CSV table of C-alpha atoms in Angstrom, one decimal:
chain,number,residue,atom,x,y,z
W,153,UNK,CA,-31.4,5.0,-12.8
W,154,UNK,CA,-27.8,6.5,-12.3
W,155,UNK,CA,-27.3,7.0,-8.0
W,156,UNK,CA,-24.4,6.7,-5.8
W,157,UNK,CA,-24.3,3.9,-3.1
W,158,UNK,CA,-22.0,3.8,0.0
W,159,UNK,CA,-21.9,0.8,1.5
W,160,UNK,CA,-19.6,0.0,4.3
W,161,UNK,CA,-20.1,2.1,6.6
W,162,UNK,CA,-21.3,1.5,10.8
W,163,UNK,CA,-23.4,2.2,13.5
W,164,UNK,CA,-23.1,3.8,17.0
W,165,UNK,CA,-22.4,0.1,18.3
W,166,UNK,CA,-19.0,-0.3,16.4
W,167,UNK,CA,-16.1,0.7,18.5
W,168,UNK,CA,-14.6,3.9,18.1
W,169,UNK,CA,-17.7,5.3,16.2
W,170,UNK,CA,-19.7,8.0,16.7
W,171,UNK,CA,-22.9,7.9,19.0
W,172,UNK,CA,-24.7,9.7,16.7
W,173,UNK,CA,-24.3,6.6,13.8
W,174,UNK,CA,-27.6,5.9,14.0
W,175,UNK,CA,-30.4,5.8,11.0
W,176,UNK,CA,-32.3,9.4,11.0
W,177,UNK,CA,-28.8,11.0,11.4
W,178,UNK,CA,-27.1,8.3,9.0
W,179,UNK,CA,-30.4,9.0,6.5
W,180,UNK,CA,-30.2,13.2,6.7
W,181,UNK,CA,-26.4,12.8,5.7
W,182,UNK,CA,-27.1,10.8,3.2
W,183,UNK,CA,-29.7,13.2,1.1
W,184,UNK,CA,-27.1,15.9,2.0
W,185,UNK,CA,-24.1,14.2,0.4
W,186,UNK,CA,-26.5,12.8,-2.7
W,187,UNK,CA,-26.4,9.4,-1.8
W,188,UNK,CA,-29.2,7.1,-2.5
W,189,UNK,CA,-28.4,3.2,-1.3
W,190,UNK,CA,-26.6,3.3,2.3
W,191,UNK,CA,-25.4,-0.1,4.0
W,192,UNK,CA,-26.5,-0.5,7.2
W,193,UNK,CA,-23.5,-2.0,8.7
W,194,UNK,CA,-23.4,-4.1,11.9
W,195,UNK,CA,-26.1,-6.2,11.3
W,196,UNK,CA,-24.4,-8.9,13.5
W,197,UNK,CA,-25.2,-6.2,16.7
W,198,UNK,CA,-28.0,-7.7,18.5
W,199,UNK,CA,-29.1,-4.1,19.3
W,200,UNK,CA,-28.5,-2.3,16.1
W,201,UNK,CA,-30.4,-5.7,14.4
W,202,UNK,CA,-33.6,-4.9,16.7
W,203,UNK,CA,-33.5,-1.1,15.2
W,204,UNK,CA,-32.5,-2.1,11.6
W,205,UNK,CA,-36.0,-4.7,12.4
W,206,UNK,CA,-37.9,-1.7,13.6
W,207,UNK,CA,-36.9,1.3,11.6
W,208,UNK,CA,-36.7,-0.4,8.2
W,209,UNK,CA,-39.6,-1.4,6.2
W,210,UNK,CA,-39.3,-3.7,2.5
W,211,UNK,CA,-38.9,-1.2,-0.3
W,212,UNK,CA,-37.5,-2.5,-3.6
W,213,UNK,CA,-36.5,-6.2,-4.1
W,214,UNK,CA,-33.5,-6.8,-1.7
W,215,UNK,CA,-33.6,-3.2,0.1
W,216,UNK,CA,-35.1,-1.3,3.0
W,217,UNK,CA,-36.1,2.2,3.8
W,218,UNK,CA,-37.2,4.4,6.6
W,219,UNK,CA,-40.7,4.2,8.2
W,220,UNK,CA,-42.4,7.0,6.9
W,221,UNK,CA,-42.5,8.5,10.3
W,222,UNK,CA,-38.7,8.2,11.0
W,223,UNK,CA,-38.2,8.9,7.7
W,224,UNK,CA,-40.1,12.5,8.0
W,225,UNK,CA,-37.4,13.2,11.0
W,226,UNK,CA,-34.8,12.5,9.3
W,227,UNK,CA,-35.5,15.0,6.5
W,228,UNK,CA,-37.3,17.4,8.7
W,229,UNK,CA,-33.7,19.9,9.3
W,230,UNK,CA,-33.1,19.5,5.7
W,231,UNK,CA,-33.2,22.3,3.1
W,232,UNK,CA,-36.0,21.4,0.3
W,233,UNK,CA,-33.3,20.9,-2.4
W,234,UNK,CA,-32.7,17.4,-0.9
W,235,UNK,CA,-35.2,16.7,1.9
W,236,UNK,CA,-36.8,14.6,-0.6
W,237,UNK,CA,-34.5,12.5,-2.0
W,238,UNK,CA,-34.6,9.1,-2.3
W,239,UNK,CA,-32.4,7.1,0.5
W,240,UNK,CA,-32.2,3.2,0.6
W,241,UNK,CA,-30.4,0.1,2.8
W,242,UNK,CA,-28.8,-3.1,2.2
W,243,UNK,CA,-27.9,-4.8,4.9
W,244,UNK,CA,-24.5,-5.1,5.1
W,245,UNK,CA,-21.6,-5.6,7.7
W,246,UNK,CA,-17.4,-5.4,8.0
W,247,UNK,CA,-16.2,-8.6,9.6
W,248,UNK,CA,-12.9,-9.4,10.8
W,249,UNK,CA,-11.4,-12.5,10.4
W,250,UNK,CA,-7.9,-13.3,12.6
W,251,UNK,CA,-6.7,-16.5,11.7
W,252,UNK,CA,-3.0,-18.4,10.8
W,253,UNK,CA,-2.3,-18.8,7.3
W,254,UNK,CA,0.6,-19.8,5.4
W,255,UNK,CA,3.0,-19.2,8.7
W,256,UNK,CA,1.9,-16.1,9.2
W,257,UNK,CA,-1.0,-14.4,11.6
W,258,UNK,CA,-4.2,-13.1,9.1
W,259,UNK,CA,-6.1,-10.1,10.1
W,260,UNK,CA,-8.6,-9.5,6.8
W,261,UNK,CA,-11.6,-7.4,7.0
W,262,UNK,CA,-14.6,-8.2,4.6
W,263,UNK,CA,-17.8,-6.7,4.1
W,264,UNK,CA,-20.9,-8.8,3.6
W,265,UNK,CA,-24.3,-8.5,2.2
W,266,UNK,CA,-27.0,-9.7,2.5
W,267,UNK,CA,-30.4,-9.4,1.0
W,268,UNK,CA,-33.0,-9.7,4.0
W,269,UNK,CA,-33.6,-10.3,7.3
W,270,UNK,CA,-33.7,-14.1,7.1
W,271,UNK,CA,-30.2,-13.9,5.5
W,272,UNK,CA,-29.1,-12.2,8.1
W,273,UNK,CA,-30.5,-14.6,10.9
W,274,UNK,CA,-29.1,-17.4,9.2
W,275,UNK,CA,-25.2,-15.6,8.9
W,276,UNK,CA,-25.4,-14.2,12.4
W,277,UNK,CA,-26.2,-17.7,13.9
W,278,UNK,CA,-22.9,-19.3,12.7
W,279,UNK,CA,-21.1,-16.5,14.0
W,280,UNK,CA,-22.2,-16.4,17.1
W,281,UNK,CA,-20.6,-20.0,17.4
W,282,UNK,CA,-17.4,-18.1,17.3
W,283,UNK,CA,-17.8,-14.8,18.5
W,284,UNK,CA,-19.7,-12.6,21.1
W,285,UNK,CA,-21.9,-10.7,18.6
W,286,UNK,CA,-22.7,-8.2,21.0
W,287,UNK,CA,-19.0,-7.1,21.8
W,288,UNK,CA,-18.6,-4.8,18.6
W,289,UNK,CA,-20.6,-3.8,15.3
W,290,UNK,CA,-17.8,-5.1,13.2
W,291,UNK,CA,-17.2,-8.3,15.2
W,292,UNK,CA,-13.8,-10.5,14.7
W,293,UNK,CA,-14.0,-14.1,14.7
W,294,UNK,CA,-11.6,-17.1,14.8
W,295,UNK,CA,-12.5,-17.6,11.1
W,296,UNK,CA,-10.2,-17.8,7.8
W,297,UNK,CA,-11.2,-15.8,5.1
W,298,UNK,CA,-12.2,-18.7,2.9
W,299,UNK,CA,-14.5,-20.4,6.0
W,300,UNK,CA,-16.2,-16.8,6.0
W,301,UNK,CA,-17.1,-16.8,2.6
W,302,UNK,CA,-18.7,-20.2,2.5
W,303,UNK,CA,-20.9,-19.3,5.6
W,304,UNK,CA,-21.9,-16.1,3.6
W,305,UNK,CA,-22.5,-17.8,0.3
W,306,UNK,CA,-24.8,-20.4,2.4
W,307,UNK,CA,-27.2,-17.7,3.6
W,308,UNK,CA,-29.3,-18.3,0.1
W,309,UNK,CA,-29.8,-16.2,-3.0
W,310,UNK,CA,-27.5,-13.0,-3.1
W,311,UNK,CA,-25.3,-13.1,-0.7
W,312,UNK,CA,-22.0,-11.9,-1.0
W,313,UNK,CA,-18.7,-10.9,0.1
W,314,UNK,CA,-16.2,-8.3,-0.9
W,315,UNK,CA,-12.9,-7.7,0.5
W,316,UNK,CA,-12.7,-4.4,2.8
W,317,UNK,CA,-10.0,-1.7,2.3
W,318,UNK,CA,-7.6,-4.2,0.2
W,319,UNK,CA,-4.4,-2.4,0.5
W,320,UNK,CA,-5.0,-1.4,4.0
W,321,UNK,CA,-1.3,-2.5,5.9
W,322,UNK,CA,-3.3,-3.8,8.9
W,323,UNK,CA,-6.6,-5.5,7.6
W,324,UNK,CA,-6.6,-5.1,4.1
W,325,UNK,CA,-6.2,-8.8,1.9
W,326,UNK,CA,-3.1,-7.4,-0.2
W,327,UNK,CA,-2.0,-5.2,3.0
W,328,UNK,CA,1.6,-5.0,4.2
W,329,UNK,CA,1.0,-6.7,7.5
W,330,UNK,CA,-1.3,-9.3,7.3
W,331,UNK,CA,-2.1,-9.5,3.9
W,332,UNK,CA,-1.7,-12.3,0.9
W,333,UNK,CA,0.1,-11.4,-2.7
W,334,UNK,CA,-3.2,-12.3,-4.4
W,335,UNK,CA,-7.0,-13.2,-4.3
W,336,UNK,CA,-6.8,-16.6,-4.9
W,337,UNK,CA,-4.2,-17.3,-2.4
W,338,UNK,CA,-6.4,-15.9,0.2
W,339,UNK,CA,-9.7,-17.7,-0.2
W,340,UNK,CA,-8.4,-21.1,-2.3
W,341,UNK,CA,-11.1,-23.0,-3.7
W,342,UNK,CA,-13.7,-20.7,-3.1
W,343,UNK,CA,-11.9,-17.6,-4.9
W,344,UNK,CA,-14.5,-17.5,-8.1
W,345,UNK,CA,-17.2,-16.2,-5.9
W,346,UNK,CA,-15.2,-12.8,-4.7
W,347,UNK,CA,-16.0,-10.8,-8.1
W,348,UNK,CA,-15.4,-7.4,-6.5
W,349,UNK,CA,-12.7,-5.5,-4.5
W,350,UNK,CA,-12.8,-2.3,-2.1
W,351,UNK,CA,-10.0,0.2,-3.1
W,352,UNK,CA,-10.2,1.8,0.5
W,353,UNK,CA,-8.9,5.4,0.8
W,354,UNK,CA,-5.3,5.0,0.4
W,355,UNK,CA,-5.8,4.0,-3.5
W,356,UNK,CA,-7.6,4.3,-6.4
W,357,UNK,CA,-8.2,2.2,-9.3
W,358,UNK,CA,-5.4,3.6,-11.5
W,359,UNK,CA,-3.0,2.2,-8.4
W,360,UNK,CA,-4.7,-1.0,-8.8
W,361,UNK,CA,-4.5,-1.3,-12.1
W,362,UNK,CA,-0.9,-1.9,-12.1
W,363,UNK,CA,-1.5,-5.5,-11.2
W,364,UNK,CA,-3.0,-7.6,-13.9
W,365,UNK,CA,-4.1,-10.3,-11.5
W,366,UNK,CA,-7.1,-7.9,-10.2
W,367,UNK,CA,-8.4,-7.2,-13.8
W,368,UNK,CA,-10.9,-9.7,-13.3
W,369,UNK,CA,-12.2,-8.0,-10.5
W,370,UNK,CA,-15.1,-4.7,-9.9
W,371,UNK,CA,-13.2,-1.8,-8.2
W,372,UNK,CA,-16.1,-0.3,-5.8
W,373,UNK,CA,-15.6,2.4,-2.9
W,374,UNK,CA,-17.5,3.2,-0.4
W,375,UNK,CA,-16.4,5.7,2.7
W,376,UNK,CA,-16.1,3.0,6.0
W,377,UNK,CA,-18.1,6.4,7.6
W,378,UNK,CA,-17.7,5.6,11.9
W,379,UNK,CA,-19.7,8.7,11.9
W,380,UNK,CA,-22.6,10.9,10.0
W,381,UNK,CA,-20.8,13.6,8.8
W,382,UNK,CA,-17.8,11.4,6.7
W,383,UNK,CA,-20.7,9.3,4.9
W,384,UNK,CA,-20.2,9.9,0.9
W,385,UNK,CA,-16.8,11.0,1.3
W,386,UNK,CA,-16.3,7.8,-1.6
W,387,UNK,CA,-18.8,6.2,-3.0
W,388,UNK,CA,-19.6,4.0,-6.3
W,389,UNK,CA,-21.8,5.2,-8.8
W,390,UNK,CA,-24.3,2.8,-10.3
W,391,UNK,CA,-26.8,2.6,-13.3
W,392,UNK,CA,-29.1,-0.1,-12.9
W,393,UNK,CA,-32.7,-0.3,-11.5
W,394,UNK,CA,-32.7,0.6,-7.8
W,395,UNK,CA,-33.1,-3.0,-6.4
W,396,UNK,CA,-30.4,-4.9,-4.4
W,397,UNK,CA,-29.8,-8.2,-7.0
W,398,UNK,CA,-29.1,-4.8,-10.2
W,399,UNK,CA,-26.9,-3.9,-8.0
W,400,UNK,CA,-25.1,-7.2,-7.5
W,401,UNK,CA,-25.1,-8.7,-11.2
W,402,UNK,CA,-23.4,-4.8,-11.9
W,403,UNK,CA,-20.6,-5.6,-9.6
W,404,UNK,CA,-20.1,-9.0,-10.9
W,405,UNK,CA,-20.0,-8.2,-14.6
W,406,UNK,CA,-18.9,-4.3,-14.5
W,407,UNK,CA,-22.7,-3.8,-16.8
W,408,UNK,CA,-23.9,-0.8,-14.9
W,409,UNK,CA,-21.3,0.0,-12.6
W,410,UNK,CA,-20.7,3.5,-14.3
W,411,UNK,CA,-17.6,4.3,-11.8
W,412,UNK,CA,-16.0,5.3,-8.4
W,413,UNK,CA,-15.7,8.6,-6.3
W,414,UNK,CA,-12.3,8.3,-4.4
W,415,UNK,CA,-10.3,10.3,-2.0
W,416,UNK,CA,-7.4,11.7,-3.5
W,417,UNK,CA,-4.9,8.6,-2.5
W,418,UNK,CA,-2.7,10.8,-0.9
W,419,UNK,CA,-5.3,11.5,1.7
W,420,UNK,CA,-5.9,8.3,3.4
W,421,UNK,CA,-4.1,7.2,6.2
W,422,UNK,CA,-2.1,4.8,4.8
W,423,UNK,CA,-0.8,5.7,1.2
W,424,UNK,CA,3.4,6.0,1.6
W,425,UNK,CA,5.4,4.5,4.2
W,426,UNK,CA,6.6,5.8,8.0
W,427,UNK,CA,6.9,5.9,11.7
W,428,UNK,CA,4.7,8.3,12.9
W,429,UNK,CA,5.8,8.3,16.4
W,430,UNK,CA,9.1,9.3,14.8
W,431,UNK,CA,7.3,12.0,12.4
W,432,UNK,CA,9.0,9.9,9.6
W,433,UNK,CA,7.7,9.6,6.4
W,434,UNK,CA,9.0,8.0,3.0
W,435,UNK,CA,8.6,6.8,-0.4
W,436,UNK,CA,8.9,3.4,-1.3
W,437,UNK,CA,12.4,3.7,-2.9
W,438,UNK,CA,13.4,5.4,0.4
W,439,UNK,CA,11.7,2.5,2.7
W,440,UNK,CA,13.4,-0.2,0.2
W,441,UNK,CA,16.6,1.3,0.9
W,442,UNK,CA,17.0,1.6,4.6
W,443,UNK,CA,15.7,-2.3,4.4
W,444,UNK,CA,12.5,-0.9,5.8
W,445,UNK,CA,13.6,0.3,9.5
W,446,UNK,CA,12.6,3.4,10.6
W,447,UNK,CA,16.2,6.0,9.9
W,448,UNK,CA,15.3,7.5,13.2
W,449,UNK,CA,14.8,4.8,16.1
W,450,UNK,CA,15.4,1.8,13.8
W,451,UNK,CA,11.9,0.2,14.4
W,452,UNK,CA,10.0,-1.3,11.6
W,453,UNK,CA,8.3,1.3,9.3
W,454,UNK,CA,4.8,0.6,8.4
W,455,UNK,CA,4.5,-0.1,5.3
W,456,UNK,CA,2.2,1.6,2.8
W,457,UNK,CA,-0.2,1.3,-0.2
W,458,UNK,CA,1.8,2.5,-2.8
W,459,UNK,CA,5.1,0.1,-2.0
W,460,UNK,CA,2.3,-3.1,-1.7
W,461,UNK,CA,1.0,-1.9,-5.1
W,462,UNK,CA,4.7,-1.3,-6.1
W,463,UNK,CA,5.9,-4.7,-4.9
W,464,UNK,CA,2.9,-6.3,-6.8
W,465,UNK,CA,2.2,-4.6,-9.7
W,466,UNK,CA,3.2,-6.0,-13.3
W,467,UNK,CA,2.3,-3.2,-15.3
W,468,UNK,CA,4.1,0.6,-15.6
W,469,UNK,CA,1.4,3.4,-14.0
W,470,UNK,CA,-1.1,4.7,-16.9
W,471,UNK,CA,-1.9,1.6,-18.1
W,472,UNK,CA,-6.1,0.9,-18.3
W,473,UNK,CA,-7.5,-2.3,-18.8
W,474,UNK,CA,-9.9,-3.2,-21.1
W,475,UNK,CA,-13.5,-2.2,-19.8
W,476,UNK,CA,-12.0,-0.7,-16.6
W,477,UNK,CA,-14.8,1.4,-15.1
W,478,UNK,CA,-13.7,5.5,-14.3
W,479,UNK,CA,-13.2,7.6,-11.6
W,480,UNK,CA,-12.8,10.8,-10.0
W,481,UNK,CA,-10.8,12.1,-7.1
W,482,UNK,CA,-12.6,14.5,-4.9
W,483,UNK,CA,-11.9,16.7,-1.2
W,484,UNK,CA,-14.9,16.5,0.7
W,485,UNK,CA,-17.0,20.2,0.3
W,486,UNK,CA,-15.9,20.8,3.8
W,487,UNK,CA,-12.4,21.0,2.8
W,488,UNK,CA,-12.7,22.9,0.1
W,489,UNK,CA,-14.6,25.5,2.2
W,490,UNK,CA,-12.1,25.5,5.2
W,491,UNK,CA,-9.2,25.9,2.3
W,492,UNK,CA,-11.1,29.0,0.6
W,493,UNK,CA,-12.0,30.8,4.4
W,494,UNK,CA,-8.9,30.1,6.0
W,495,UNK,CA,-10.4,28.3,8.5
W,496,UNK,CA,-10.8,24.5,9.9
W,497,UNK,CA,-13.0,22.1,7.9
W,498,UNK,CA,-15.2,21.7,11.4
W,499,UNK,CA,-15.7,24.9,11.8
W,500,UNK,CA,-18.7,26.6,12.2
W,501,UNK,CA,-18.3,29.4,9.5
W,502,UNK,CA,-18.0,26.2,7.0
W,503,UNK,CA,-21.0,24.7,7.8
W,504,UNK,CA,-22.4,28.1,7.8
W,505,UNK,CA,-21.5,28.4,4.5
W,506,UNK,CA,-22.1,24.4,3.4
W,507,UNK,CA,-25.5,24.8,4.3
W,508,UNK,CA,-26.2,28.0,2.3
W,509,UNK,CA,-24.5,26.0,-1.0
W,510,UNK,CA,-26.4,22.7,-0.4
W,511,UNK,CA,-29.8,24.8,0.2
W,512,UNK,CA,-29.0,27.0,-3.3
W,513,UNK,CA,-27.4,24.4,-6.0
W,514,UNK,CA,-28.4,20.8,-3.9
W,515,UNK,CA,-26.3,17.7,-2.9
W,516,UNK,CA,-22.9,17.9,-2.0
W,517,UNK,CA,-21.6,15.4,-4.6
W,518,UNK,CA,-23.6,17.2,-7.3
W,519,UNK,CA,-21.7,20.6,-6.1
W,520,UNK,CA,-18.5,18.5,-6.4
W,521,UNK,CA,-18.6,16.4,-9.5
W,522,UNK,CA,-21.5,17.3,-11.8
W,523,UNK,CA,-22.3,21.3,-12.1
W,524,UNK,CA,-20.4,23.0,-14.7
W,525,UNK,CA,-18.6,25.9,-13.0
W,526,UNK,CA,-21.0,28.7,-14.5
W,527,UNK,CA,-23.6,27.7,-12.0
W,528,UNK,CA,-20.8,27.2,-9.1
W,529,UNK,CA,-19.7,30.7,-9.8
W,530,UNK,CA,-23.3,32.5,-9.3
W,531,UNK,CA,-23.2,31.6,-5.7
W,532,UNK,CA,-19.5,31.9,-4.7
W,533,UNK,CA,-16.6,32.8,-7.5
W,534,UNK,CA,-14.2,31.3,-5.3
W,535,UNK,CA,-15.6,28.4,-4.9
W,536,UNK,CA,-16.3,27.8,-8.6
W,537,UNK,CA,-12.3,28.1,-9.0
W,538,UNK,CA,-11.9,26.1,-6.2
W,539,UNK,CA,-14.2,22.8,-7.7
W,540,UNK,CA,-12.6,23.4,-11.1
W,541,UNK,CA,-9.2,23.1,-10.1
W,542,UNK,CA,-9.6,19.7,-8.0
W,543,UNK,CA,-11.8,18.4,-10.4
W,544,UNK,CA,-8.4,18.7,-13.1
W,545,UNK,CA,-6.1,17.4,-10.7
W,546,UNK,CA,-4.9,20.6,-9.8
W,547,UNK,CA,-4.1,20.1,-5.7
W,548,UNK,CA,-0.9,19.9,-3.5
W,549,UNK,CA,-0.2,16.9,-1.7
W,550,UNK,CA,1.0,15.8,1.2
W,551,UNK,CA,0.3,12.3,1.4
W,552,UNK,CA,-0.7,9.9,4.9
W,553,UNK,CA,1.5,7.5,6.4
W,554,UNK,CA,1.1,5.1,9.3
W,555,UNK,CA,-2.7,6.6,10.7
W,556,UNK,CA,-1.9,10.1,9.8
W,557,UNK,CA,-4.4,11.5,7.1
W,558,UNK,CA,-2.8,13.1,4.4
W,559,UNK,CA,-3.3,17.0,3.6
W,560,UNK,CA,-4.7,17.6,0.0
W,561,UNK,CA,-4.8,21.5,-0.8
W,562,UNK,CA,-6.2,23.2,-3.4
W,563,UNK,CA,-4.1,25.2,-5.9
W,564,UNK,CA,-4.5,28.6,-6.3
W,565,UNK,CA,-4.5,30.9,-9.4
């Protein structure tokens, strides 16, 4: 069964997340993006845990889906092109770990899954020994990295952990910041149980390709959504039985993990380097030679994803490994829309419209990656260019720096 999966992603008790990150809103974006297996992030929450408890019922080995009466709720708005579709959970949550390393402070964030409730019991027991569960849905804990992972790999069969956003500057393991120069450096002698790394939305796998030393490693993305509407925006794209341990084996041996729907890299906050209280933004060559100080008010720049990948990688760009899974960059349907009527991506004239398309040809990730342009023109010519352009790389960029999103635009005819 070929679905996508999003799987970091967090609820209404995360901090600076949306109040309406909760499961019938989480589920109805779901079905409307086209994705099939959610995470249900935050599982640490004492409060989310008691609705995850009584919302969720066992579906397929390992996941969870909706009671039947929630579940009706959720699809009840929803055109009949995707009311029905399939959605499922793992249980899943991003932790962060603050910690000294090496001389230096350590801010990594992981995620972690799990595959049920008693799992779950177990991990959020030991952190509680550390932390105040109940402060935030992604809790941070006085934990290294390595320590995190052998409490997660002691919760029993399945469990496992994956390295959030990796190139992130702040909390990502090869970020600028806090990060470490590899892997193994980071979790020691523990480091053959991480088989899989999160590209986050400032890269994509041909960036991380460039350094040999992750070859051994599953590229998965997922969105980090902190509210409904964002869920989907990436994703991984799987062909294995729907069933939470098919999922797993596919991410450690790359059998059945068929790809990866990314932001352009450009687009995420983080992808060059700059001083956004300055409005200063540069490429790494620029950043290397004003010895990383900002050429406006001489603070330190923040450095971005491409210099880490730059200062790491071993290889020239182009370069594919050997059984390297694909991928596609995308712009989320509402920014294609907002481009083509002039108008924001919130707007209400694009959901207007996002509703018609979605109702008429089905998912959203369906409208973006999979129907030939034929069918895309019938309903609306100029979004048929519009698709067919991005989907050849043909797009403008502008790319983020220090927290600013980057501005991908469409090119025109």
């Amino acid at each position: 069964m070929r679905f996508h999966a999003d799987l970091h992603m967090h609820s209404r008790y995360a901090y600076a997340c949306s109040r309406h990150s909760d499961l019938v809103n989480l589920t109805r974006s779901a079905r409307r993006k086209g994705v099939t297996l959610m995470g249900t992030g935050d599982f640490t929450h004492p409060a989310w845990l008691e609705q995850l408890r009584a919302s969720l019922e066992p579906a397929e080995p390992g996941l969870f889906k909706l009671r039947d009466e929630i579940d009706r709720e959720a699809s009840a708005p929803l055109p009949a092109s995707v009311a029905g579709a399939p959605v499922r959970y793992l249980l899943s949550v991003e932790v962060s770990a603050v910690y000294r390393q090496g001389g230096r402070s350590r801010k990594i964030h992981h995620l972690v899954h799990l595959a049920g409730f008693d799992q779950v019991e177990r991990f959020n027991r030991e952190l509680a020994k550390v932390a105040d569960l109940s402060v935030d849905g992604r809790p941070t804990v006085g934990l290294s990295s390595r320590d995190l992972l052998e409490i997660t790999l002691a919760c029993g069969p399945g469990a496992c952990l994956v390295p959030a956003h990796a190139w992130t500057p702040w909390f990502g393991i090869l970020g600028s910041k806090s990060g470490f120069d590899s892997v193994e450096e980071c979790f020691g002698d523990l480091s053959e149980h991480i088989f899989a790394l999160e590209t986050g939305l400032s890269s994509d796998p041909a960036m991380n390709w460039r350094v040999s030393g992750l070859d051994r490693y599953r590229l998965v993305s997922y969105s980090d959504a902190h509210s409904p509407p964002i869920v989907g925006r990436e994703s991984t794209l799987f062909d294995t039985d729907l069933d939470y341990f098919a999922v797993l084996e596919a991410m450690r041996t790359g059998k059945g993990l068929e790809g990866t729907v990314e932001f352009f890299p450009e687009h995420g906050k983080y992808h060059v380097d700059g001083h956004r209280a300055c409005g200063v933004r540069l490429e790494p060559e620029e950043t290397r030679r004003l010895g990383g100080r900002c050429p406006a008010c001489g603070k330190k720049l923040t450095v971005g994803v491409l210099s880490r990948v730059e200062d790491l990688a071993d290889r020239p760009a182009g370069r594919r490994p050997r059984g390297a899974a694909g991928f596609v960059n995308l712009v989320p349907l509402a920014e294609v829309l907002g481009g083509i009527l002039g108008v924001g991506a919130k707007s209400k004239k694009v959901a207007t419209e996002a509703d018609r398309l979605v109702a008429a040809l089905g998912a959203e990730l369906t409208i973006l990656r999979d129907l030939p342009g034929q069918a895309l023109a019938a309903q609306s010519p100029d979004l048929a260019e519009a698709v067919v352009r991005m989907r050849r790389g043909q797009v403008t960029r502008e790319p983020g720096f220090d927290g600013e999103f980057g501005v991908i635009k469409i090119a025109r005819g």
